[in-house]
Short mmCIF file of C-alpha atoms in Angstrom, two decimals:
data_model
loop_
_atom_site.label_atom_id
_atom_site.label_comp_id
_atom_site.label_asym_id
_atom_site.label_seq_id
_atom_site.Cartn_x
_atom_site.Cartn_y
_atom_site.Cartn_z
CA MET D 6 64.64 -6.42 22.68
CA ALA D 7 61.25 -6.76 21.71
CA ILE D 8 61.69 -4.19 19.04
CA GLY D 9 64.70 -5.94 17.58
CA SER D 10 62.95 -9.20 17.55
CA GLU D 11 60.06 -7.64 15.61
CA ARG D 12 62.39 -6.36 12.92
CA LYS D 13 64.03 -9.71 12.57
CA ASN D 14 60.77 -11.49 12.34
CA ARG D 15 59.33 -9.12 9.57
CA ARG D 16 59.58 -10.78 6.19
CA VAL D 17 59.89 -8.84 2.98
CA PRO D 18 57.92 -10.41 0.10
CA TYR D 19 60.06 -11.76 -2.65
CA GLU D 20 59.27 -10.81 -6.22
CA PRO D 21 61.27 -12.73 -8.74
CA LYS D 22 62.50 -10.81 -11.80
CA ARG D 23 60.83 -11.70 -15.07
CA ARG D 24 63.14 -12.63 -17.79
CA SER D 25 62.13 -11.31 -21.26
CA SER D 26 62.46 -13.82 -23.98
CA GLY D 27 63.60 -12.98 -27.52
CA ALA D 28 60.18 -13.61 -29.08
CA SER D 29 58.46 -11.23 -26.76
CA SER D 30 61.11 -8.60 -27.35
CA THR D 31 60.76 -8.87 -31.11
CA ALA D 32 56.94 -8.75 -30.84
CA GLU D 33 57.22 -5.65 -28.75
CA LYS D 34 59.60 -4.13 -31.26
CA GLY D 35 57.22 -4.99 -34.12
CA SER D 36 54.29 -3.49 -32.36
CA VAL D 37 56.32 -0.41 -31.69
CA ARG D 38 57.27 -0.17 -35.34
CA LYS D 39 53.68 -0.64 -36.37
CA ASN D 40 52.62 2.03 -34.02
CA VAL D 41 55.36 4.25 -35.36
CA ARG D 42 54.19 3.60 -38.94
CA LYS D 43 50.62 4.21 -38.06
CA THR D 44 51.44 7.44 -36.43
CA ALA D 45 53.78 8.37 -39.25
CA GLU D 46 51.19 7.87 -42.10
CA PRO D 47 49.03 10.96 -42.72
CA LYS D 48 45.35 10.50 -42.31
CA LYS D 49 43.32 10.54 -45.52
CA PRO D 50 40.28 12.80 -45.56
CA ALA D 51 37.01 10.94 -45.20
CA ARG D 52 34.98 10.63 -48.39
CA ARG D 53 31.60 12.20 -48.37
CA LYS D 54 28.73 9.99 -49.28
CA LYS D 55 27.13 10.89 -52.57
CA ARG D 56 23.55 11.85 -52.34
CA LYS D 57 21.22 9.89 -54.56
CA GLY D 58 19.46 12.02 -57.14
CA PHE D 59 19.33 13.11 -60.78
CA SER D 60 22.48 14.64 -62.18
CA LEU D 61 23.21 15.71 -65.74
CA PRO D 62 26.13 14.05 -67.44
CA SER D 63 29.12 16.22 -67.94
CA LEU D 64 29.85 16.87 -71.57
CA PRO D 65 33.21 17.78 -72.89
CA PHE D 66 32.69 21.17 -74.53
CA SER D 67 35.42 22.70 -76.59
CA SER D 68 35.43 26.18 -78.02
CA GLN D 69 34.90 24.83 -81.53
CA GLY D 70 31.86 22.82 -80.41
CA PHE D 71 30.49 25.85 -78.60
CA TRP D 72 30.56 28.05 -81.75
CA ARG D 73 29.09 25.24 -83.80
CA PHE D 74 26.22 24.96 -81.31
CA MET D 75 25.67 28.71 -81.44
CA ARG D 76 25.50 28.65 -85.26
CA TRP D 77 22.86 25.89 -85.19
CA LEU D 78 20.91 27.74 -82.52
CA ILE D 79 20.89 30.95 -84.56
CA ALA D 80 19.88 29.07 -87.73
CA PHE D 81 16.95 27.33 -86.02
CA SER D 82 15.89 30.60 -84.44
CA LEU D 83 15.82 32.29 -87.84
CA ILE D 84 13.80 29.42 -89.36
CA GLY D 85 11.29 29.57 -86.52
CA PHE D 86 10.99 33.33 -86.86
CA LEU D 87 10.41 33.04 -90.62
CA MET D 88 7.77 30.33 -90.14
CA PHE D 89 5.98 32.43 -87.54
CA GLY D 90 6.06 35.43 -89.84
CA ALA D 91 4.72 33.36 -92.74
CA ALA D 92 1.87 32.03 -90.57
CA VAL D 93 0.94 35.53 -89.47
CA GLY D 94 1.06 36.72 -93.07
CA LEU D 95 -1.18 33.88 -94.25
CA MET D 96 -3.71 34.60 -91.53
CA LYS D 97 -3.85 38.27 -92.50
CA ALA D 98 -4.17 37.35 -96.19
CA TYR D 99 -7.01 34.90 -95.43
CA ARG D 100 -8.86 37.51 -93.37
CA PHE D 101 -8.48 39.97 -96.20
CA CYS D 102 -9.85 37.46 -98.73
CA ILE D 103 -12.92 36.51 -96.70
CA THR D 104 -13.83 40.15 -96.08
CA SER D 105 -12.94 41.73 -99.42
CA PRO D 106 -15.85 42.52 -101.81
CA PHE D 107 -13.56 41.46 -104.66
CA PHE D 108 -14.35 37.80 -103.87
CA ALA D 109 -18.14 38.22 -103.75
CA ILE D 110 -20.10 35.46 -105.56
CA THR D 111 -21.53 36.82 -108.79
CA ASP D 112 -22.29 33.71 -110.89
CA ILE D 113 -23.64 30.25 -109.95
CA GLN D 114 -24.12 27.59 -112.64
CA VAL D 115 -26.19 24.48 -111.82
CA THR D 116 -26.41 21.60 -114.31
CA GLY D 117 -27.83 18.08 -114.32
CA ASN D 118 -30.91 18.78 -112.20
CA ASP D 119 -34.25 17.58 -113.52
CA GLN D 120 -36.31 16.73 -110.47
CA MET D 121 -34.82 19.34 -108.16
CA LYS D 122 -35.19 23.06 -108.69
CA THR D 123 -32.11 25.28 -108.80
CA ALA D 124 -33.37 27.40 -105.91
CA ASP D 125 -33.80 24.29 -103.75
CA ILE D 126 -30.26 23.13 -104.57
CA LEU D 127 -28.75 26.49 -103.59
CA ALA D 128 -30.80 26.59 -100.39
CA ILE D 129 -29.55 23.14 -99.37
CA CYS D 130 -25.85 23.73 -100.06
CA GLY D 131 -25.88 27.32 -98.72
CA ILE D 132 -24.24 28.97 -101.74
CA ARG D 133 -25.81 32.31 -102.66
CA LYS D 134 -24.92 35.37 -104.68
CA GLY D 135 -23.24 38.18 -102.78
CA ALA D 136 -21.58 35.87 -100.26
CA ASN D 137 -17.80 35.52 -100.06
CA SER D 138 -16.55 32.75 -102.37
CA VAL D 139 -13.41 32.04 -100.32
CA ALA D 140 -15.44 31.46 -97.16
CA VAL D 141 -17.52 28.70 -98.81
CA LYS D 142 -16.53 25.20 -97.61
CA ILE D 143 -17.01 23.06 -100.72
CA HIS D 144 -16.82 19.67 -98.98
CA GLU D 145 -19.55 20.58 -96.50
CA ALA D 146 -21.77 21.92 -99.29
CA GLU D 147 -21.37 18.66 -101.25
CA GLN D 148 -22.20 16.55 -98.19
CA LYS D 149 -25.40 18.52 -97.62
CA LEU D 150 -26.54 17.90 -101.20
CA VAL D 151 -25.70 14.19 -101.15
CA LYS D 152 -28.07 13.72 -98.20
CA ASP D 153 -31.00 14.64 -100.45
CA PRO D 154 -32.73 11.46 -101.74
CA TRP D 155 -32.75 12.73 -105.32
CA VAL D 156 -29.00 13.40 -105.49
CA GLU D 157 -26.80 10.46 -106.42
CA SER D 158 -23.57 12.43 -106.70
CA VAL D 159 -22.49 16.08 -106.86
CA SER D 160 -19.42 18.05 -107.86
CA ILE D 161 -18.83 21.71 -106.89
CA ARG D 162 -16.00 23.70 -108.47
CA ARG D 163 -14.93 27.20 -107.43
CA GLU D 164 -13.49 29.62 -109.97
CA LEU D 165 -12.08 32.74 -108.36
CA PRO D 166 -12.98 35.43 -107.84
CA GLY D 167 -16.74 34.78 -107.74
CA THR D 168 -17.98 31.82 -109.84
CA PHE D 169 -19.30 28.41 -108.73
CA ILE D 170 -20.14 25.46 -111.01
CA ILE D 171 -22.41 22.80 -109.47
CA LYS D 172 -22.91 19.52 -111.35
CA ILE D 173 -25.72 17.30 -110.08
CA LYS D 174 -26.33 13.65 -110.94
CA GLU D 175 -29.87 12.79 -109.93
CA ARG D 176 -31.43 9.41 -109.33
CA LYS D 177 -33.66 8.74 -112.30
CA PRO D 178 -37.16 7.50 -111.45
CA VAL D 179 -38.33 4.59 -113.63
CA PHE D 180 -41.24 3.06 -111.69
CA PHE D 181 -43.85 3.72 -109.06
CA ALA D 182 -44.24 1.47 -106.03
CA LYS D 183 -46.58 1.52 -103.06
CA LYS D 184 -45.15 1.03 -99.59
CA ASP D 185 -47.05 1.56 -96.34
CA GLN D 186 -49.93 3.26 -98.18
CA THR D 187 -47.47 5.75 -99.73
CA LEU D 188 -46.49 5.99 -103.37
CA PHE D 189 -42.73 6.14 -103.99
CA PHE D 190 -40.47 6.67 -106.96
CA LEU D 191 -38.12 3.77 -107.76
CA ASN D 192 -34.92 3.73 -109.78
CA ILE D 193 -34.02 1.20 -112.44
CA LYS D 194 -32.72 -1.21 -109.77
CA GLY D 195 -36.03 -1.20 -107.90
CA GLN D 196 -34.71 0.95 -105.03
CA LEU D 197 -36.86 3.59 -103.34
CA ILE D 198 -35.98 7.21 -104.09
CA ALA D 199 -38.55 9.59 -102.61
CA PRO D 200 -42.31 9.90 -102.07
CA VAL D 201 -44.50 11.04 -104.94
CA THR D 202 -45.99 14.50 -104.52
CA SER D 203 -48.09 16.80 -106.65
CA ARG D 204 -44.99 18.84 -107.45
CA ASN D 205 -42.89 15.98 -108.84
CA PHE D 206 -45.57 13.69 -110.30
CA ARG D 207 -44.92 12.07 -113.68
CA SER D 208 -46.40 9.13 -115.58
CA LEU D 209 -44.43 5.94 -114.90
CA PRO D 210 -45.27 2.23 -114.82
CA MET D 211 -46.21 0.64 -111.51
CA LEU D 212 -43.80 -2.03 -110.26
CA GLU D 213 -45.20 -4.94 -108.28
CA LEU D 214 -43.45 -7.86 -106.65
CA GLY D 215 -45.17 -11.23 -106.55
CA PRO D 216 -44.03 -14.40 -104.77
CA GLY D 217 -40.30 -14.82 -105.43
CA GLY D 218 -40.10 -11.48 -107.24
CA ASP D 219 -37.17 -10.33 -105.10
CA GLU D 220 -34.95 -12.83 -106.90
CA LEU D 221 -35.68 -11.10 -110.23
CA LEU D 222 -34.76 -7.59 -109.06
CA PRO D 223 -31.02 -7.95 -109.99
CA GLN D 224 -32.14 -8.62 -113.60
CA LEU D 225 -34.55 -5.67 -113.75
CA ALA D 226 -32.10 -3.12 -115.17
CA ASP D 227 -31.03 -5.47 -117.98
CA PHE D 228 -34.65 -6.31 -118.77
CA VAL D 229 -35.65 -2.63 -119.02
CA ALA D 230 -32.70 -1.84 -121.28
CA LEU D 231 -33.43 -4.77 -123.62
CA PHE D 232 -37.19 -4.26 -123.56
CA GLY D 233 -36.94 -0.63 -124.69
CA ALA D 234 -34.23 -1.20 -127.28
CA PRO D 235 -34.41 1.29 -130.19
CA ASN D 236 -34.86 -1.45 -132.81
CA GLY D 237 -37.59 -3.24 -130.81
CA PRO D 238 -41.37 -2.78 -130.92
CA PHE D 239 -41.77 -1.82 -127.26
CA LYS D 240 -41.24 1.31 -125.20
CA LEU D 241 -41.21 1.41 -121.43
CA SER D 242 -43.31 4.58 -121.42
CA GLN D 243 -46.15 2.54 -123.01
CA VAL D 244 -46.24 0.05 -120.10
CA SER D 245 -48.89 0.57 -117.40
CA TRP D 246 -47.52 -1.92 -114.86
CA LEU D 247 -44.79 -4.51 -114.49
CA ARG D 248 -44.97 -7.48 -112.13
CA LEU D 249 -42.12 -9.78 -111.11
CA SER D 250 -42.79 -13.28 -109.84
CA ALA D 251 -41.02 -16.63 -109.78
CA ALA D 252 -43.92 -18.39 -111.52
CA ASN D 253 -44.53 -16.05 -114.47
CA GLY D 254 -41.25 -14.13 -114.66
CA PHE D 255 -41.76 -10.63 -116.13
CA GLU D 256 -45.40 -9.71 -116.66
CA LEU D 257 -46.50 -6.37 -118.06
CA TYR D 258 -49.43 -4.60 -119.69
CA TRP D 259 -48.73 -2.96 -123.05
CA GLU D 260 -51.25 -0.14 -122.94
CA PRO D 261 -51.38 1.09 -126.59
CA ARG D 262 -52.29 -2.43 -127.78
CA ARG D 263 -54.14 -3.37 -124.59
CA MET D 264 -52.08 -6.52 -124.52
CA HIS D 265 -50.82 -8.62 -121.63
CA LEU D 266 -47.25 -9.94 -122.06
CA ALA D 267 -45.54 -12.62 -119.99
CA ILE D 268 -41.84 -13.49 -120.35
CA GLY D 269 -40.61 -16.57 -118.50
CA PHE D 270 -37.63 -15.88 -116.25
CA GLU D 271 -35.57 -18.85 -117.41
CA ASN D 272 -33.84 -17.77 -120.63
CA TRP D 273 -35.83 -14.54 -120.50
CA LYS D 274 -33.74 -12.85 -123.19
CA GLU D 275 -34.67 -15.53 -125.73
CA ASN D 276 -38.30 -15.40 -124.60
CA LEU D 277 -38.40 -11.63 -125.04
CA ALA D 278 -36.91 -11.93 -128.52
CA ARG D 279 -39.63 -14.46 -129.48
CA ILE D 280 -42.40 -12.17 -128.24
CA ALA D 281 -40.94 -9.21 -130.13
CA SER D 282 -40.82 -11.31 -133.30
CA VAL D 283 -44.47 -12.38 -132.88
CA VAL D 284 -45.63 -8.81 -132.19
CA SER D 285 -43.82 -7.53 -135.29
CA ASP D 286 -45.43 -10.26 -137.36
CA ILE D 287 -49.01 -9.64 -136.23
CA LYS D 288 -48.45 -5.91 -136.60
CA LYS D 289 -47.53 -6.34 -140.25
CA ARG D 290 -50.67 -8.41 -140.76
CA LYS D 291 -52.72 -5.81 -138.86
CA GLU D 292 -53.98 -8.38 -136.40
CA THR D 293 -52.83 -6.85 -133.13
CA GLU D 294 -56.39 -6.03 -132.11
CA ARG D 295 -57.25 -9.72 -132.29
CA VAL D 296 -54.65 -10.73 -129.61
CA SER D 297 -55.15 -10.02 -125.91
CA SER D 298 -52.08 -11.74 -124.43
CA ILE D 299 -48.80 -13.36 -125.45
CA ARG D 300 -46.71 -15.62 -123.28
CA ALA D 301 -43.23 -16.96 -124.03
CA ALA D 302 -41.61 -19.68 -121.91
CA ASP D 303 -39.71 -22.94 -122.35
CA GLY D 304 -38.90 -22.12 -125.99
CA GLN D 305 -42.57 -21.72 -126.98
CA VAL D 306 -45.02 -18.85 -127.51
CA TRP D 307 -48.75 -18.86 -126.72
CA MET D 308 -51.28 -16.25 -127.88
CA THR D 309 -54.79 -15.58 -126.63
CA ARG D 310 -57.45 -14.08 -128.87
CA ALA D 311 -59.14 -10.91 -127.76
CA PRO D 312 -62.90 -10.71 -127.13
CA GLU D 313 -65.13 -8.70 -129.42
CA GLU D 314 -65.21 -5.75 -127.02
CA LYS D 315 -61.50 -5.22 -127.45
CA LYS D 316 -61.70 -5.33 -131.23
CA GLU D 317 -64.16 -2.44 -131.21
CA ALA D 318 -62.30 -0.34 -128.61
CA SER D 319 -58.74 -0.95 -129.81
CA PRO D 320 -57.16 1.82 -131.90
CA LYS D 321 -56.22 1.22 -135.49
CA PRO D 322 -52.59 0.16 -135.95
#
């Protein structure tokens, strides 16, 4: 009895049945289909990541382009080979020329040198008989000669197989000038050339610069040319000294007549012409020994009579 009552009193839990709605059924069907599709599609292989780096571009290369490239390559190779062969040939030819006795220097002609000796010129430029004419570097030889103070310009010409012609243009000395207790040669522009030595001494007039004389230097070349004109009475070789100054212009001492001449700088060409006319006149009258100085300036000419000592010592005209 007790057992029966226990069975009757035991309660079984009630679980109500869940009703599936249409929406849930369709969602389940869709998910099933999606799963079916996903499982049905084949998996694509995973792409490998490209490594960063330098890569050459791919060029489309046809057979025709390949043979064209090979022809160009062969042509350039032949040109390079020919150029290399020509260079080697030239080097061998040059070595033959600089060592062959056929190109030995046998004749050297030097012209235009008055102050410089021929031996000194050849020693400076390095050209000597017996040496190889092809090995001589003409430009370097010319530059060595131009550095000499006496050389104004130089031209060296080579005539194969063994002849050299050297033409020198020297600076022509016209005056003496003293600088720092040293006597120098000057050219016609009043520029220093070289020191005076016992080997190159010659008789030239002394040039002096007074106050403001630097301003007259640009006119010096024209004055010398006009003063020593062939139809004039003066010669530069007869002048002992020449002084330039702003106050007196061109002053000089005419040694044969022992006469002092002064030409004013303003309109100096006209002043020089007046002095030349006066000198020609007194020379015709044989009165040059009676005049010690002549000065021309401002369109006028002044003369100074010579003392008696000069009359006795002056040479006859």
